[in-house]
Short mmCIF file of C-alpha atoms in Angstrom, two decimals:
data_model
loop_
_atom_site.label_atom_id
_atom_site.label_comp_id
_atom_site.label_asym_id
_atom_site.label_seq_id
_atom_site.Cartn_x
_atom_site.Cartn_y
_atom_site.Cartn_z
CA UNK A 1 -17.06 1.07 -29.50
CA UNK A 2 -15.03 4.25 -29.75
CA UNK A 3 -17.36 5.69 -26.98
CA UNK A 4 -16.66 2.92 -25.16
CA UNK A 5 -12.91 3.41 -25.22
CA UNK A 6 -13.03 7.11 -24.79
CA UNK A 7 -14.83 6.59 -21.68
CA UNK A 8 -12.23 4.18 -20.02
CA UNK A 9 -9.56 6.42 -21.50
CA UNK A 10 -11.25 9.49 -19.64
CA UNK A 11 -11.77 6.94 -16.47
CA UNK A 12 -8.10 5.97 -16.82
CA UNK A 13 -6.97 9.65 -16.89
CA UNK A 14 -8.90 10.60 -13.81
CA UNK A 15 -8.13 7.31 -11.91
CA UNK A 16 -3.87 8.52 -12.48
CA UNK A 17 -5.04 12.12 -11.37
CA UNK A 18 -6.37 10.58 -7.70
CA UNK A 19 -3.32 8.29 -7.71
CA UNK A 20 -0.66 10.87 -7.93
CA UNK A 21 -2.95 13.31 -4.95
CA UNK A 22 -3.08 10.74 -2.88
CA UNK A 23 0.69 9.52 -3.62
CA UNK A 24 1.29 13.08 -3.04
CA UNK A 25 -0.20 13.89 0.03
CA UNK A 26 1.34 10.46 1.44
CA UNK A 27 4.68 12.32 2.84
CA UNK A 28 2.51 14.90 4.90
CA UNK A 29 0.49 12.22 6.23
CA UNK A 30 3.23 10.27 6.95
CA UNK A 31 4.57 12.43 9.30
CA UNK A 32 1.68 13.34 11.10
CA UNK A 33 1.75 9.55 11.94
CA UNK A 34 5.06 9.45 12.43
CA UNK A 35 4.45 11.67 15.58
CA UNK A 36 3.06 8.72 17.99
CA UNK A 37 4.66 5.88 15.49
CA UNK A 38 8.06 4.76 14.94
CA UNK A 39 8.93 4.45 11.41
CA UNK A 40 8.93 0.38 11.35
CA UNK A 41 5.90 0.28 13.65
CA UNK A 42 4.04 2.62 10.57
CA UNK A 43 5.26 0.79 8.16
CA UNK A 44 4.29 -2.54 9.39
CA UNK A 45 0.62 -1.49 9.97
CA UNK A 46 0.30 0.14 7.15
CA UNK A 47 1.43 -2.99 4.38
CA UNK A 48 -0.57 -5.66 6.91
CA UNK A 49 -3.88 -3.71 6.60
CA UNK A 50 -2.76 -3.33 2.55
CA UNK A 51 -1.52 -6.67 2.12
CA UNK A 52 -4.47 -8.31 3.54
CA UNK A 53 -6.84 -6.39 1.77
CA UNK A 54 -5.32 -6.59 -1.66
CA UNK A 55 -4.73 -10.49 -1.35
CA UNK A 56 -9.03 -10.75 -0.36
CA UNK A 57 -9.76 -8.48 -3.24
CA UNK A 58 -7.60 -10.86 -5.64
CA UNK A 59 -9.03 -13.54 -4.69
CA UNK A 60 -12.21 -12.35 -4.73
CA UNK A 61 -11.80 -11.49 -8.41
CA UNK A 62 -9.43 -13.72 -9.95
CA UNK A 63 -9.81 -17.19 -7.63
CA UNK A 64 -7.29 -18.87 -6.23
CA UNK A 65 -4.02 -18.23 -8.42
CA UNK A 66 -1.41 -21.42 -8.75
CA UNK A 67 1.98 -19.96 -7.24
CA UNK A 68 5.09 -21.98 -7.44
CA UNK A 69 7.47 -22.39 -4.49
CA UNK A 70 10.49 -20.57 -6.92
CA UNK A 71 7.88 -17.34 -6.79
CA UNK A 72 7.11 -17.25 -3.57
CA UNK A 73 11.00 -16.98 -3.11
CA UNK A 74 11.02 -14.24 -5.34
CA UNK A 75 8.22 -12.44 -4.03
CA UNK A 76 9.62 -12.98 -0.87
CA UNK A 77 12.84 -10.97 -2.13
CA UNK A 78 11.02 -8.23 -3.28
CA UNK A 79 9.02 -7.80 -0.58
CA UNK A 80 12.28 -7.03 1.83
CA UNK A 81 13.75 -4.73 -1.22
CA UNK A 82 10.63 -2.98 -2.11
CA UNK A 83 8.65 -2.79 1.03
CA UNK A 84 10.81 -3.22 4.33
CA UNK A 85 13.56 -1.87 2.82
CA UNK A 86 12.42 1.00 1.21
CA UNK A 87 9.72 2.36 3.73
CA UNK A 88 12.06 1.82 6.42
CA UNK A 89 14.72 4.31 4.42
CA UNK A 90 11.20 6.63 3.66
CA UNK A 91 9.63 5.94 6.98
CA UNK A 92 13.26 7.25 9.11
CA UNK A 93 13.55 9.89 6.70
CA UNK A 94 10.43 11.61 6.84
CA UNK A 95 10.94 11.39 10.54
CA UNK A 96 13.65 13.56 10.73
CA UNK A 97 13.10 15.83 7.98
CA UNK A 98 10.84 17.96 5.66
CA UNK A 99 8.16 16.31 3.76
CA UNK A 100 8.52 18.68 0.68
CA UNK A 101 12.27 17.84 1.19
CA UNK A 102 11.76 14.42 0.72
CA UNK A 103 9.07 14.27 -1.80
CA UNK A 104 10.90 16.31 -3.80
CA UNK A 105 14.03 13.65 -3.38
CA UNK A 106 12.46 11.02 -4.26
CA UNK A 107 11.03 11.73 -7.47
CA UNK A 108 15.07 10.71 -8.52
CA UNK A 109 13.72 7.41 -8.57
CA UNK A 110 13.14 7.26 -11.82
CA UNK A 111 16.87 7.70 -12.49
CA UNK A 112 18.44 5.35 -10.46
CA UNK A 113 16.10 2.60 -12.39
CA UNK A 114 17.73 3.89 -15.45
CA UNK A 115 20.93 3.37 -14.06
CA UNK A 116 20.59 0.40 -12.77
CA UNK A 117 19.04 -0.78 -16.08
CA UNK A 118 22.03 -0.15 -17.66
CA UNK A 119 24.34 -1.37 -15.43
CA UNK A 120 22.61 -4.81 -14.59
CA UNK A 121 20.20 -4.97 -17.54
CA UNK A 122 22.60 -3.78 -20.22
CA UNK A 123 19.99 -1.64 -21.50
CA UNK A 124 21.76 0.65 -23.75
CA UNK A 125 21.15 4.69 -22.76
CA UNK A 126 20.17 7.56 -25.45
CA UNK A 127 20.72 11.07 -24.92
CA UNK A 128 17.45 12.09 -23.43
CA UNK A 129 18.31 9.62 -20.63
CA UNK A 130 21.86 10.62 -19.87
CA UNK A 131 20.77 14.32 -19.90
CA UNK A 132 17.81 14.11 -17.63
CA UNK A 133 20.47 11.35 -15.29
CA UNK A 134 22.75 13.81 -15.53
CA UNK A 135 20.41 17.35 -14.76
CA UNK A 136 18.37 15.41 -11.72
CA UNK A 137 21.89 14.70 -10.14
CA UNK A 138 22.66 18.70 -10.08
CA UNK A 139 19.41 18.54 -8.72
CA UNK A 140 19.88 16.42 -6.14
CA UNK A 141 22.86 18.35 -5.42
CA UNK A 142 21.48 21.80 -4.87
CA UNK A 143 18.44 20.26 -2.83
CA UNK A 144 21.11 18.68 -0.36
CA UNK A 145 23.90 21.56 -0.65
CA UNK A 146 21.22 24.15 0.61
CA UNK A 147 20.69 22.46 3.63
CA UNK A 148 24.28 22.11 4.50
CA UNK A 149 25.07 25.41 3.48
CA UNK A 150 22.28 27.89 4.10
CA UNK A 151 20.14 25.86 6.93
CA UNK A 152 22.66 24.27 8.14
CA UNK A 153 20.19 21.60 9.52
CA UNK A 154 21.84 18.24 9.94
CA UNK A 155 18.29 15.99 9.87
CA UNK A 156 17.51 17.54 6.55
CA UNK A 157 21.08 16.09 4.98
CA UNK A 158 20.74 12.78 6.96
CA UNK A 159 17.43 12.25 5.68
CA UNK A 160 18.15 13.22 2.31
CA UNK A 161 20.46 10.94 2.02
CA UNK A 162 18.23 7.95 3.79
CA UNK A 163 15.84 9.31 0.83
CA UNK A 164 18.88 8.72 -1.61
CA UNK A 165 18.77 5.07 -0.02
CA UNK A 166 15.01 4.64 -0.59
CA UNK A 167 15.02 5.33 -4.24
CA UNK A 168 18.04 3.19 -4.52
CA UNK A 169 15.58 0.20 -3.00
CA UNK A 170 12.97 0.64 -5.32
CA UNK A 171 15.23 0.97 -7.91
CA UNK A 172 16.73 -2.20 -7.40
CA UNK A 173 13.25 -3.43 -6.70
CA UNK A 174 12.31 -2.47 -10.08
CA UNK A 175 14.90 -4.53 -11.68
CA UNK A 176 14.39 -8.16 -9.62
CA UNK A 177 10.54 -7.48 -10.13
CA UNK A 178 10.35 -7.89 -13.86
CA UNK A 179 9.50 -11.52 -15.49
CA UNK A 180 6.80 -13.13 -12.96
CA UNK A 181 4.87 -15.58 -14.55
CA UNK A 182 2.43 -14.04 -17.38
CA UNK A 183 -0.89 -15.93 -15.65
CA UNK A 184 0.20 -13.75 -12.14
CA UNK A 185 -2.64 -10.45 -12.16
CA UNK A 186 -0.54 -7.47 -11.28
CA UNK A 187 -2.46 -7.03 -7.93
CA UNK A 188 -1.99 -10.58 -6.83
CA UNK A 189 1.72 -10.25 -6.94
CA UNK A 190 1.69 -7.00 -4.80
CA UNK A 191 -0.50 -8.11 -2.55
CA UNK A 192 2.15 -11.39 -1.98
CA UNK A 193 4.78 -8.60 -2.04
CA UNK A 194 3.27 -6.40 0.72
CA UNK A 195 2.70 -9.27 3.10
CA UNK A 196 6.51 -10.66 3.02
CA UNK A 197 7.41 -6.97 3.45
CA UNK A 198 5.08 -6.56 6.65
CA UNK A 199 6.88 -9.84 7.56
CA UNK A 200 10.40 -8.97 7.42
CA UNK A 201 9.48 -5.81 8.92
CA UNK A 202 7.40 -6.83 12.51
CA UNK A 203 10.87 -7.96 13.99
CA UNK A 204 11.98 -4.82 13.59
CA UNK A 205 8.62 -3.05 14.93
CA UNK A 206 8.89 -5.01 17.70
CA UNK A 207 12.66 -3.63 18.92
CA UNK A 208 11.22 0.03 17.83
CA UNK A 209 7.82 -0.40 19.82
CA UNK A 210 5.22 2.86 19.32
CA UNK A 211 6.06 5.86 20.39
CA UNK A 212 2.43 5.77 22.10
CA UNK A 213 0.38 2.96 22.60
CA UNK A 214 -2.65 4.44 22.71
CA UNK A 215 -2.95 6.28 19.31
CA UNK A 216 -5.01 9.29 18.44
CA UNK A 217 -7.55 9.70 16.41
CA UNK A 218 -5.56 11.75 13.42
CA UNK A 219 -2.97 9.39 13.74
CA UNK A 220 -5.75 6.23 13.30
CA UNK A 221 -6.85 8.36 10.40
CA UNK A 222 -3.05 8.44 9.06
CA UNK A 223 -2.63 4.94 9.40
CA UNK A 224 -6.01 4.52 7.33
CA UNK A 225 -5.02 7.11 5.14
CA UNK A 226 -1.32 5.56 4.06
CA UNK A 227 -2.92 1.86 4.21
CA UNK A 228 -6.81 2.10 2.52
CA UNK A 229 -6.24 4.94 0.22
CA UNK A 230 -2.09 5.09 -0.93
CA UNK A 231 -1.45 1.30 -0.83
CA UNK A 232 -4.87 -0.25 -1.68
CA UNK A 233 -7.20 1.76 -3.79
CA UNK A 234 -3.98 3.92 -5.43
CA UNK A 235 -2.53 0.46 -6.30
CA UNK A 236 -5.76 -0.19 -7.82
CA UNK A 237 -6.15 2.59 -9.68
CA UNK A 238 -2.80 3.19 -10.75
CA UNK A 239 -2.87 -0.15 -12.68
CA UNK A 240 -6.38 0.20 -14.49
CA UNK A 241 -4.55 3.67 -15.10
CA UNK A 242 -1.24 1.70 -16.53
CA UNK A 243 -3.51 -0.57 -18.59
CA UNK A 244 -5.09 1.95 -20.19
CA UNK A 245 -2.48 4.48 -20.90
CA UNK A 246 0.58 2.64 -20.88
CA UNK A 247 3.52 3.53 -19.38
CA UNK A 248 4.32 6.72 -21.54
CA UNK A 249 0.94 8.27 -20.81
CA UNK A 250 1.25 7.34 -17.09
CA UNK A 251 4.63 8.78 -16.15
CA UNK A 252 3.42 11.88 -17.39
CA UNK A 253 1.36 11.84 -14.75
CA UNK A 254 3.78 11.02 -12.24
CA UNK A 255 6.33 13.64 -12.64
CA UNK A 256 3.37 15.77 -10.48
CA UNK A 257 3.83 14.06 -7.84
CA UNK A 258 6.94 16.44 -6.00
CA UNK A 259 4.74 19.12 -6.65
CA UNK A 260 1.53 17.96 -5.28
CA UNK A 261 4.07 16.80 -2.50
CA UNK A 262 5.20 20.58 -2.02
CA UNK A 263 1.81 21.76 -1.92
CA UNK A 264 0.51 19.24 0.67
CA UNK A 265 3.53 19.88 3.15
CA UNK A 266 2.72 23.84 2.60
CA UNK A 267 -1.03 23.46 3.75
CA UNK A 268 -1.10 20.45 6.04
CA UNK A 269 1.64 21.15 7.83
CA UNK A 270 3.17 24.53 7.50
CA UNK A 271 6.40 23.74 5.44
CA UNK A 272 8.06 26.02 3.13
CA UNK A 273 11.38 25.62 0.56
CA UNK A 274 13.41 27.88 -0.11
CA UNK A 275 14.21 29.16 -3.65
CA UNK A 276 16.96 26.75 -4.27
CA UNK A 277 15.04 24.01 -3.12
CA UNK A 278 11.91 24.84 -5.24
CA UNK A 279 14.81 25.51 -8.21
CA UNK A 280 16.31 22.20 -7.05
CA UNK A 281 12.92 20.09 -6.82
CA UNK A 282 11.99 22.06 -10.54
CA UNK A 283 15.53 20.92 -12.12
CA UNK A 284 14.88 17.01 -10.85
CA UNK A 285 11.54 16.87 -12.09
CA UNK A 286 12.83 17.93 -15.70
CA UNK A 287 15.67 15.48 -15.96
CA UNK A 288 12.81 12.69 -14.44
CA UNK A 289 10.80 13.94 -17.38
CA UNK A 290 13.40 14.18 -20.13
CA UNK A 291 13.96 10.07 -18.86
CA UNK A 292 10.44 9.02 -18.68
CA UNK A 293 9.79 11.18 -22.36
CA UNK A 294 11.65 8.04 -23.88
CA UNK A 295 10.26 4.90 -22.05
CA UNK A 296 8.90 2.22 -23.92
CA UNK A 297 8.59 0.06 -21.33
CA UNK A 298 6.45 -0.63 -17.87
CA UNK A 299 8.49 0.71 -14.93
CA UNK A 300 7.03 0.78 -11.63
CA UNK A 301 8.24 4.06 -10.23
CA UNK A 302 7.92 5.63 -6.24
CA UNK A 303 5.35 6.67 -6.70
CA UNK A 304 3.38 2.93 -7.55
CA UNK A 305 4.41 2.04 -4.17
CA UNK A 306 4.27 5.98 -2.44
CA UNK A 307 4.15 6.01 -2.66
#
């Protein structure tokens, strides 16, 4: 028995590992689509293919799952919140700025769910939380400040700020997404989510069109990439991961994440930071950990969606 549980503890630890490369690799990628895609065209794609697939594979393992109309409603909710929402904030702001910018950016996600817990949830704050709130926001701030002051690029501070808006989302999301029905599986209710997402967001494909309508074959592989591998199987094995290692032992794991992000951006597609945006990107990720040090309870951070 304790072999057993080793085992599934050691499968648990290297399922999170393959989560958080492919969750961190997903910015690169995304712009490499985003090159013959528009960002609500991508996105659209991408949770179809996911949604589809997720909703077969729950039914294929847990049967057909009694939903009530009232759920539906809320799933429908935070579908537009979690998915068209916050992948069209992700989706516009990778297209107009750096991937290790934006990685790095959203790994504040984490915070805003603290805030928001406290301001809608009442959940009452310790110190660890308001320091590491407090020490991501100077992040935050020297990330954005360099590229007003030193780069002076104008994408890079309009999409940090669209990033800004996408952790916001799945903050929120994080909040309206607690207390579904205890006989629900996990992967039945994102699968529901995904596919009122990818319906609130084809209207808005639609207006945007593709860029190209003939797509190429790195940009097939992108949209394979984002939808089989960071949606699907991620989803998949981030919550076998979350099962078996609980929150505490998960989040660990995901404060990687920006740096894996950094590292992909580097290699696949020639990015650098400079050294207040690496100091920035370090000072977020240690306020994100002094936050997630203390959490006793599930959160579904950026990362479960982005990543």
């Amino acid at each position: 028995m304790v072999k057993l549980k080793n085992s599934r503890a050691a499968l648990a630890n290297l399922a999170i590992l393959i989560t958080i490369l492919l969750w961190g690799v997903s910015g690169s990628i995304t712009k490499l689509a985003l090159r013959e895609l528009t960002p609500s065209v991508l996105a659209t794609v991408r949770f179809f293919i996911a949604g589809i697939l997720l909703l077969g594979i729950s039914y294929k393992k847990y049967g057909r799952v009694e939903i009530s109309g009232k759920t539906h409603l809320k799933f429908m909710i935070c579908g537009l919140v979690g998915y068209s929402l916050y992948f069209l904030f992700e989706n516009h702001g990778f297209n107009i700025m750096s991937a290790a910018n934006g990685t790095i950016i959203l790994a504040t996600i984490s915070i805003f769910t603290i805030i928001m817990e406290v301001i809608f949830l009442k959940i009452p704050t310790n110190l660890n939380k308001t320091l590491g709130v407090t020490v991501s926001i100077i992040g935050v701030i020297m990330v954005i400040g360099n590229s007003i002051t030193i780069q002076g690029n104008q994408n890079e501070v309009i999409g940090s700020f669209l990033m800004l808006g996408a952790a916001i989302s799945w903050s929120v999301y994080s909040i309206i997404s607690r207390g579904f029905e205890p006989h629900i599986p996990t992967l039945t209710i994102t699968a529901y989510q995904m596919i009122y997402g990818t319906i609130f967001l084809f209207p808005i494909a639609l207006l945007e069109g593709p860029k190209l309508f003939i797509p190429s074959p790195l940009t097939l592989f992108s949209i394979a990439y984002l939808a089989l591998l960071c949606s699907a199987l991620a989803n998949f094995l981030y919550l076998f991961s979350l099962k078996e290692l609980g929150a505490s032992g998960t989040n660990v794991y995901i404060n990687l994440s920006p740096f894996v992000g950094v590292i992909a951006a580097y290699f696949i597609l020639g990015e650098s930071l400079s050294f207040f945006q690496y100091l920035g990107g370090t000072i977020i990720v240690l306020g994100v950990y002094l936050v997630n040090g203390k959490l006793k309870n599930v959160t579904i951070s950026k990362s479960a969606a982005n990543h």
